[in-house]
């Protein structure tokens, strides 16, 4: 018997594919467009959302029976804002340069519709364990898309991954650049992120016809 029941395992697996928060639910698109020009930023944002959503779902679930319905949105915002402040302080302590790059976008995690959506749709009606799994699953689904988009945008736009040249030196014309390859600067622009996300959606819906609406 596995560690997780079939229903619990689905809370993690479904957001990775058939119910992905970005490509299927079309949530959290803004950060997918704004911070994916570099793979490192995509990874850090993904880890930040993983922490905020995983912990936040548990906190909201534990408080669900004592939160007055009229102020539940305010309570949810306070919880997520507190967790975001923790993330921001940790980034400033251990990755200061990156924290300056992501400062605005980390703050916008507070209004990330994936987080508020899971608080409202799941954590308020389920226990802490299942809420934790739901938070982790949706955060991982979000992370997968961000990392894929960040990978291709940095690779094709800058010829690097995590800031490390992988295609050669464009100045000294080594590697692929020796054969006339040029970086595609358009990949560093936000509209190209939207196109990459669109390609992912197309591939996903091509592989699973059930996702195509009639």
PDB file of C-alpha atoms in Angstrom:
ATOM      1  CA  UNK A   1       0.000   0.000   0.000  1.00  0.00           C
ATOM      2  CA  UNK A   2       1.465   3.334  -0.959  1.00  0.00           C
ATOM      3  CA  UNK A   3       2.062   6.258   1.345  1.00  0.00           C
ATOM      4  CA  UNK A   4      -0.751   8.219  -0.315  1.00  0.00           C
ATOM      5  CA  UNK A   5      -4.226   7.085  -1.232  1.00  0.00           C
ATOM      6  CA  UNK A   6      -5.322   7.378  -4.852  1.00  0.00           C
ATOM      7  CA  UNK A   7      -7.308  10.536  -4.100  1.00  0.00           C
ATOM      8  CA  UNK A   8      -4.426  12.112  -2.191  1.00  0.00           C
ATOM      9  CA  UNK A   9      -1.927  11.248  -4.928  1.00  0.00           C
ATOM     10  CA  UNK A  10      -4.242  12.875  -7.485  1.00  0.00           C
ATOM     11  CA  UNK A  11      -3.971  16.160  -5.575  1.00  0.00           C
ATOM     12  CA  UNK A  12      -0.296  16.247  -6.526  1.00  0.00           C
ATOM     13  CA  UNK A  13      -0.406  14.608  -9.960  1.00  0.00           C
ATOM     14  CA  UNK A  14      -3.404  16.346 -11.534  1.00  0.00           C
ATOM     15  CA  UNK A  15      -1.995  19.913 -11.375  1.00  0.00           C
ATOM     16  CA  UNK A  16       1.162  18.671 -13.081  1.00  0.00           C
ATOM     17  CA  UNK A  17      -0.747  17.865 -16.259  1.00  0.00           C
ATOM     18  CA  UNK A  18      -4.501  17.642 -16.794  1.00  0.00           C
ATOM     19  CA  UNK A  19      -5.402  20.396 -14.325  1.00  0.00           C
ATOM     20  CA  UNK A  20      -2.329  22.593 -14.512  1.00  0.00           C
ATOM     21  CA  UNK A  21      -2.988  25.997 -12.900  1.00  0.00           C
ATOM     22  CA  UNK A  22      -1.331  27.929 -15.742  1.00  0.00           C
ATOM     23  CA  UNK A  23      -2.092  26.003 -18.920  1.00  0.00           C
ATOM     24  CA  UNK A  24      -5.554  24.661 -17.999  1.00  0.00           C
ATOM     25  CA  UNK A  25      -6.927  27.004 -15.340  1.00  0.00           C
ATOM     26  CA  UNK A  26      -5.111  30.007 -16.887  1.00  0.00           C
ATOM     27  CA  UNK A  27      -4.012  31.357 -13.496  1.00  0.00           C
ATOM     28  CA  UNK A  28      -0.671  32.909 -12.552  1.00  0.00           C
ATOM     29  CA  UNK A  29       0.042  33.927 -16.141  1.00  0.00           C
ATOM     30  CA  UNK A  30       1.560  37.291 -15.168  1.00  0.00           C
ATOM     31  CA  UNK A  31       4.627  35.849 -13.440  1.00  0.00           C
ATOM     32  CA  UNK A  32       5.052  33.309 -16.238  1.00  0.00           C
ATOM     33  CA  UNK A  33       5.438  36.264 -18.612  1.00  0.00           C
ATOM     34  CA  UNK A  34       7.398  38.609 -16.394  1.00  0.00           C
ATOM     35  CA  UNK A  35      10.187  36.683 -14.683  1.00  0.00           C
ATOM     36  CA  UNK A  36      10.986  33.774 -16.995  1.00  0.00           C
ATOM     37  CA  UNK A  37      13.687  35.482 -19.066  1.00  0.00           C
ATOM     38  CA  UNK A  38      16.191  33.817 -16.703  1.00  0.00           C
ATOM     39  CA  UNK A  39      16.006  30.226 -15.493  1.00  0.00           C
ATOM     40  CA  UNK A  40      17.363  31.123 -12.050  1.00  0.00           C
ATOM     41  CA  UNK A  41      14.577  33.638 -11.467  1.00  0.00           C
ATOM     42  CA  UNK A  42      12.012  31.052 -12.589  1.00  0.00           C
ATOM     43  CA  UNK A  43      13.355  28.492 -10.129  1.00  0.00           C
ATOM     44  CA  UNK A  44      13.470  30.940  -7.215  1.00  0.00           C
ATOM     45  CA  UNK A  45       9.936  32.152  -7.909  1.00  0.00           C
ATOM     46  CA  UNK A  46       8.759  28.538  -8.116  1.00  0.00           C
ATOM     47  CA  UNK A  47      10.318  27.682  -4.750  1.00  0.00           C
ATOM     48  CA  UNK A  48       8.804  30.830  -3.230  1.00  0.00           C
ATOM     49  CA  UNK A  49       5.305  29.933  -4.421  1.00  0.00           C
ATOM     50  CA  UNK A  50       5.826  26.327  -3.276  1.00  0.00           C
ATOM     51  CA  UNK A  51       6.542  27.551   0.260  1.00  0.00           C
ATOM     52  CA  UNK A  52       3.765  30.144   0.358  1.00  0.00           C
ATOM     53  CA  UNK A  53       1.080  27.887  -1.111  1.00  0.00           C
ATOM     54  CA  UNK A  54       2.049  24.749   0.813  1.00  0.00           C
ATOM     55  CA  UNK A  55       2.258  26.462   4.204  1.00  0.00           C
ATOM     56  CA  UNK A  56      -0.589  28.879   3.475  1.00  0.00           C
ATOM     57  CA  UNK A  57      -3.020  26.100   2.593  1.00  0.00           C
ATOM     58  CA  UNK A  58      -2.252  24.362   5.899  1.00  0.00           C
ATOM     59  CA  UNK A  59      -2.700  27.562   7.919  1.00  0.00           C
ATOM     60  CA  UNK A  60      -6.016  28.409   6.264  1.00  0.00           C
ATOM     61  CA  UNK A  61      -7.209  24.830   6.732  1.00  0.00           C
ATOM     62  CA  UNK A  62      -6.363  24.911  10.445  1.00  0.00           C
ATOM     63  CA  UNK A  63      -8.239  28.190  10.817  1.00  0.00           C
ATOM     64  CA  UNK A  64     -11.179  27.352   8.564  1.00  0.00           C
ATOM     65  CA  UNK A  65     -13.675  26.751  11.369  1.00  0.00           C
ATOM     66  CA  UNK A  66     -12.928  29.991  13.201  1.00  0.00           C
ATOM     67  CA  UNK A  67     -12.682  32.418  10.269  1.00  0.00           C
ATOM     68  CA  UNK A  68     -15.873  34.507   9.933  1.00  0.00           C
ATOM     69  CA  UNK A  69     -17.087  34.196   6.358  1.00  0.00           C
ATOM     70  CA  UNK A  70     -17.419  37.958   5.947  1.00  0.00           C
ATOM     71  CA  UNK A  71     -13.691  38.555   6.510  1.00  0.00           C
ATOM     72  CA  UNK A  72     -12.239  35.345   5.075  1.00  0.00           C
ATOM     73  CA  UNK A  73     -10.619  37.141   2.123  1.00  0.00           C
ATOM     74  CA  UNK A  74      -8.920  39.602   4.488  1.00  0.00           C
ATOM     75  CA  UNK A  75      -7.638  36.735   6.631  1.00  0.00           C
ATOM     76  CA  UNK A  76      -6.350  34.927   3.564  1.00  0.00           C
ATOM     77  CA  UNK A  77      -4.510  38.059   2.415  1.00  0.00           C
ATOM     78  CA  UNK A  78      -2.924  38.485   5.856  1.00  0.00           C
ATOM     79  CA  UNK A  79      -1.718  34.883   5.844  1.00  0.00           C
ATOM     80  CA  UNK A  80      -0.231  35.058   2.355  1.00  0.00           C
ATOM     81  CA  UNK A  81       1.295  38.498   3.003  1.00  0.00           C
ATOM     82  CA  UNK A  82       3.036  37.191   6.126  1.00  0.00           C
ATOM     83  CA  UNK A  83       4.478  34.237   4.223  1.00  0.00           C
ATOM     84  CA  UNK A  84       5.597  36.477   1.358  1.00  0.00           C
ATOM     85  CA  UNK A  85       7.405  38.769   3.810  1.00  0.00           C
ATOM     86  CA  UNK A  86       9.250  35.720   5.155  1.00  0.00           C
ATOM     87  CA  UNK A  87      10.250  34.722   1.612  1.00  0.00           C
ATOM     88  CA  UNK A  88      11.407  38.254   0.836  1.00  0.00           C
ATOM     89  CA  UNK A  89      13.544  38.449   3.985  1.00  0.00           C
ATOM     90  CA  UNK A  90      15.133  35.061   3.267  1.00  0.00           C
ATOM     91  CA  UNK A  91      15.978  36.141  -0.295  1.00  0.00           C
ATOM     92  CA  UNK A  92      17.512  39.386   0.940  1.00  0.00           C
ATOM     93  CA  UNK A  93      19.608  37.447   3.453  1.00  0.00           C
ATOM     94  CA  UNK A  94      20.883  34.706   1.154  1.00  0.00           C
ATOM     95  CA  UNK A  95      20.441  35.948  -2.448  1.00  0.00           C
ATOM     96  CA  UNK A  96      20.464  39.711  -2.265  1.00  0.00           C
ATOM     97  CA  UNK A  97      21.177  40.450  -5.939  1.00  0.00           C
ATOM     98  CA  UNK A  98      18.431  38.109  -7.054  1.00  0.00           C
ATOM     99  CA  UNK A  99      16.080  39.541  -4.440  1.00  0.00           C
ATOM    100  CA  UNK A 100      16.500  42.988  -6.025  1.00  0.00           C
ATOM    101  CA  UNK A 101      15.565  41.551  -9.411  1.00  0.00           C
ATOM    102  CA  UNK A 102      12.534  39.700  -8.064  1.00  0.00           C
ATOM    103  CA  UNK A 103      11.485  42.174  -5.363  1.00  0.00           C
ATOM    104  CA  UNK A 104       8.408  43.484  -7.161  1.00  0.00           C
ATOM    105  CA  UNK A 105       7.325  40.069  -8.386  1.00  0.00           C
ATOM    106  CA  UNK A 106       7.801  38.360  -5.009  1.00  0.00           C
ATOM    107  CA  UNK A 107       5.499  40.993  -3.560  1.00  0.00           C
ATOM    108  CA  UNK A 108       2.932  40.189  -6.230  1.00  0.00           C
ATOM    109  CA  UNK A 109       2.720  36.621  -4.915  1.00  0.00           C
ATOM    110  CA  UNK A 110       0.239  38.153  -2.463  1.00  0.00           C
ATOM    111  CA  UNK A 111      -2.239  38.628  -5.297  1.00  0.00           C
ATOM    112  CA  UNK A 112      -1.348  35.456  -7.204  1.00  0.00           C
ATOM    113  CA  UNK A 113      -4.714  34.018  -8.184  1.00  0.00           C
ATOM    114  CA  UNK A 114      -3.431  30.443  -7.851  1.00  0.00           C
ATOM    115  CA  UNK A 115      -2.774  30.952  -4.143  1.00  0.00           C
ATOM    116  CA  UNK A 116      -5.986  32.813  -3.352  1.00  0.00           C
ATOM    117  CA  UNK A 117      -7.910  30.322  -5.493  1.00  0.00           C
ATOM    118  CA  UNK A 118      -6.595  27.290  -3.594  1.00  0.00           C
ATOM    119  CA  UNK A 119      -7.260  28.962  -0.246  1.00  0.00           C
ATOM    120  CA  UNK A 120     -10.844  29.666  -1.241  1.00  0.00           C
ATOM    121  CA  UNK A 121     -11.622  26.543  -3.254  1.00  0.00           C
ATOM    122  CA  UNK A 122      -9.814  23.880  -1.247  1.00  0.00           C
ATOM    123  CA  UNK A 123      -8.199  24.836   2.066  1.00  0.00           C
ATOM    124  CA  UNK A 124     -11.421  26.301   3.497  1.00  0.00           C
ATOM    125  CA  UNK A 125     -13.198  22.977   2.988  1.00  0.00           C
ATOM    126  CA  UNK A 126     -10.550  20.332   3.691  1.00  0.00           C
ATOM    127  CA  UNK A 127      -8.211  19.153   6.436  1.00  0.00           C
ATOM    128  CA  UNK A 128      -4.571  20.247   6.806  1.00  0.00           C
ATOM    129  CA  UNK A 129      -2.974  17.156   5.215  1.00  0.00           C
ATOM    130  CA  UNK A 130      -5.056  17.198   2.035  1.00  0.00           C
ATOM    131  CA  UNK A 131      -4.733  20.984   1.874  1.00  0.00           C
ATOM    132  CA  UNK A 132      -0.953  20.626   2.098  1.00  0.00           C
ATOM    133  CA  UNK A 133      -0.925  18.109  -0.761  1.00  0.00           C
ATOM    134  CA  UNK A 134      -3.186  20.347  -2.832  1.00  0.00           C
ATOM    135  CA  UNK A 135      -0.888  23.315  -2.235  1.00  0.00           C
ATOM    136  CA  UNK A 136       2.231  21.342  -3.128  1.00  0.00           C
ATOM    137  CA  UNK A 137       0.597  19.876  -6.236  1.00  0.00           C
ATOM    138  CA  UNK A 138      -0.576  23.226  -7.604  1.00  0.00           C
ATOM    139  CA  UNK A 139       2.730  24.896  -6.763  1.00  0.00           C
ATOM    140  CA  UNK A 140       4.609  22.136  -8.601  1.00  0.00           C
ATOM    141  CA  UNK A 141       2.290  22.493 -11.591  1.00  0.00           C
ATOM    142  CA  UNK A 142       3.029  26.219 -11.598  1.00  0.00           C
ATOM    143  CA  UNK A 143       6.757  25.543 -11.208  1.00  0.00           C
ATOM    144  CA  UNK A 144       6.918  23.095 -14.115  1.00  0.00           C
ATOM    145  CA  UNK A 145       5.593  25.683 -16.549  1.00  0.00           C
ATOM    146  CA  UNK A 146       7.789  28.493 -15.204  1.00  0.00           C
ATOM    147  CA  UNK A 147      10.916  26.352 -15.426  1.00  0.00           C
ATOM    148  CA  UNK A 148      10.143  25.110 -18.944  1.00  0.00           C
ATOM    149  CA  UNK A 149       9.486  28.648 -20.166  1.00  0.00           C
ATOM    150  CA  UNK A 150      12.553  30.001 -18.350  1.00  0.00           C
ATOM    151  CA  UNK A 151      14.721  27.222 -19.792  1.00  0.00           C
ATOM    152  CA  UNK A 152      13.867  27.958 -23.411  1.00  0.00           C
ATOM    153  CA  UNK A 153      13.806  31.741 -23.061  1.00  0.00           C
ATOM    154  CA  UNK A 154      17.258  31.931 -21.480  1.00  0.00           C
ATOM    155  CA  UNK A 155      18.753  29.234 -23.725  1.00  0.00           C
ATOM    156  CA  UNK A 156      17.503  30.696 -27.008  1.00  0.00           C
ATOM    157  CA  UNK A 157      17.620  34.337 -25.924  1.00  0.00           C
ATOM    158  CA  UNK A 158      20.995  34.468 -24.187  1.00  0.00           C
ATOM    159  CA  UNK A 159      22.688  31.165 -25.018  1.00  0.00           C
ATOM    160  CA  UNK A 160      23.060  30.452 -21.291  1.00  0.00           C
ATOM    161  CA  UNK A 161      21.437  28.385 -18.549  1.00  0.00           C
ATOM    162  CA  UNK A 162      21.616  29.681 -14.981  1.00  0.00           C
ATOM    163  CA  UNK A 163      23.986  32.301 -16.363  1.00  0.00           C
ATOM    164  CA  UNK A 164      26.441  29.689 -17.670  1.00  0.00           C
ATOM    165  CA  UNK A 165      27.208  29.744 -21.440  1.00  0.00           C
ATOM    166  CA  UNK A 166      26.142  26.425 -22.952  1.00  0.00           C
ATOM    167  CA  UNK A 167      26.116  27.198 -26.667  1.00  0.00           C
ATOM    168  CA  UNK A 168      29.600  28.702 -26.870  1.00  0.00           C
ATOM    169  CA  UNK A 169      30.993  32.226 -26.797  1.00  0.00           C
ATOM    170  CA  UNK A 170      29.176  34.651 -29.147  1.00  0.00           C
ATOM    171  CA  UNK A 171      32.093  37.099 -29.064  1.00  0.00           C
ATOM    172  CA  UNK A 172      34.873  34.625 -29.825  1.00  0.00           C
ATOM    173  CA  UNK A 173      32.552  32.652 -32.137  1.00  0.00           C
ATOM    174  CA  UNK A 174      32.979  29.278 -30.474  1.00  0.00           C
ATOM    175  CA  UNK A 175      30.504  26.405 -30.205  1.00  0.00           C
ATOM    176  CA  UNK A 176      27.323  26.904 -32.204  1.00  0.00           C
ATOM    177  CA  UNK A 177      28.243  30.525 -32.852  1.00  0.00           C
ATOM    178  CA  UNK A 178      31.113  29.301 -35.047  1.00  0.00           C
ATOM    179  CA  UNK A 179      28.464  27.992 -37.463  1.00  0.00           C
ATOM    180  CA  UNK A 180      26.626  31.310 -37.668  1.00  0.00           C
ATOM    181  CA  UNK A 181      24.144  30.770 -34.835  1.00  0.00           C
ATOM    182  CA  UNK A 182      22.786  33.976 -33.258  1.00  0.00           C
ATOM    183  CA  UNK A 183      20.851  34.458 -30.048  1.00  0.00           C
ATOM    184  CA  UNK A 184      17.206  35.348 -30.533  1.00  0.00           C
ATOM    185  CA  UNK A 185      16.761  38.555 -28.562  1.00  0.00           C
ATOM    186  CA  UNK A 186      12.991  38.358 -29.021  1.00  0.00           C
ATOM    187  CA  UNK A 187      12.963  35.428 -26.573  1.00  0.00           C
ATOM    188  CA  UNK A 188      13.820  37.844 -23.780  1.00  0.00           C
ATOM    189  CA  UNK A 189      10.664  39.872 -24.395  1.00  0.00           C
ATOM    190  CA  UNK A 190       7.444  39.106 -22.520  1.00  0.00           C
ATOM    191  CA  UNK A 191       5.359  38.380 -25.663  1.00  0.00           C
ATOM    192  CA  UNK A 192       7.657  35.432 -26.428  1.00  0.00           C
ATOM    193  CA  UNK A 193       6.875  33.987 -23.005  1.00  0.00           C
ATOM    194  CA  UNK A 194       3.212  34.031 -23.979  1.00  0.00           C
ATOM    195  CA  UNK A 195       4.048  32.238 -27.219  1.00  0.00           C
ATOM    196  CA  UNK A 196       6.058  29.559 -25.364  1.00  0.00           C
ATOM    197  CA  UNK A 197       3.166  29.044 -22.932  1.00  0.00           C
ATOM    198  CA  UNK A 198       0.844  28.794 -25.940  1.00  0.00           C
ATOM    199  CA  UNK A 199       3.037  26.083 -27.469  1.00  0.00           C
ATOM    200  CA  UNK A 200       2.972  24.150 -24.176  1.00  0.00           C
ATOM    201  CA  UNK A 201      -0.835  24.403 -24.111  1.00  0.00           C
ATOM    202  CA  UNK A 202      -0.996  23.199 -27.738  1.00  0.00           C
ATOM    203  CA  UNK A 203       1.252  20.188 -26.999  1.00  0.00           C
ATOM    204  CA  UNK A 204      -0.710  19.367 -23.868  1.00  0.00           C
ATOM    205  CA  UNK A 205      -4.076  19.491 -25.586  1.00  0.00           C
ATOM    206  CA  UNK A 206      -2.779  17.566 -28.588  1.00  0.00           C
ATOM    207  CA  UNK A 207      -1.676  14.723 -26.302  1.00  0.00           C
ATOM    208  CA  UNK A 208      -4.918  14.737 -24.305  1.00  0.00           C
ATOM    209  CA  UNK A 209      -7.991  15.260 -26.461  1.00  0.00           C
ATOM    210  CA  UNK A 210     -10.211  15.324 -23.339  1.00  0.00           C
ATOM    211  CA  UNK A 211      -8.806  18.797 -22.549  1.00  0.00           C
ATOM    212  CA  UNK A 212     -10.227  20.239 -25.777  1.00  0.00           C
ATOM    213  CA  UNK A 213     -13.597  21.814 -25.182  1.00  0.00           C
ATOM    214  CA  UNK A 214     -16.416  20.922 -27.533  1.00  0.00           C
TER     215      UNK A 214
END
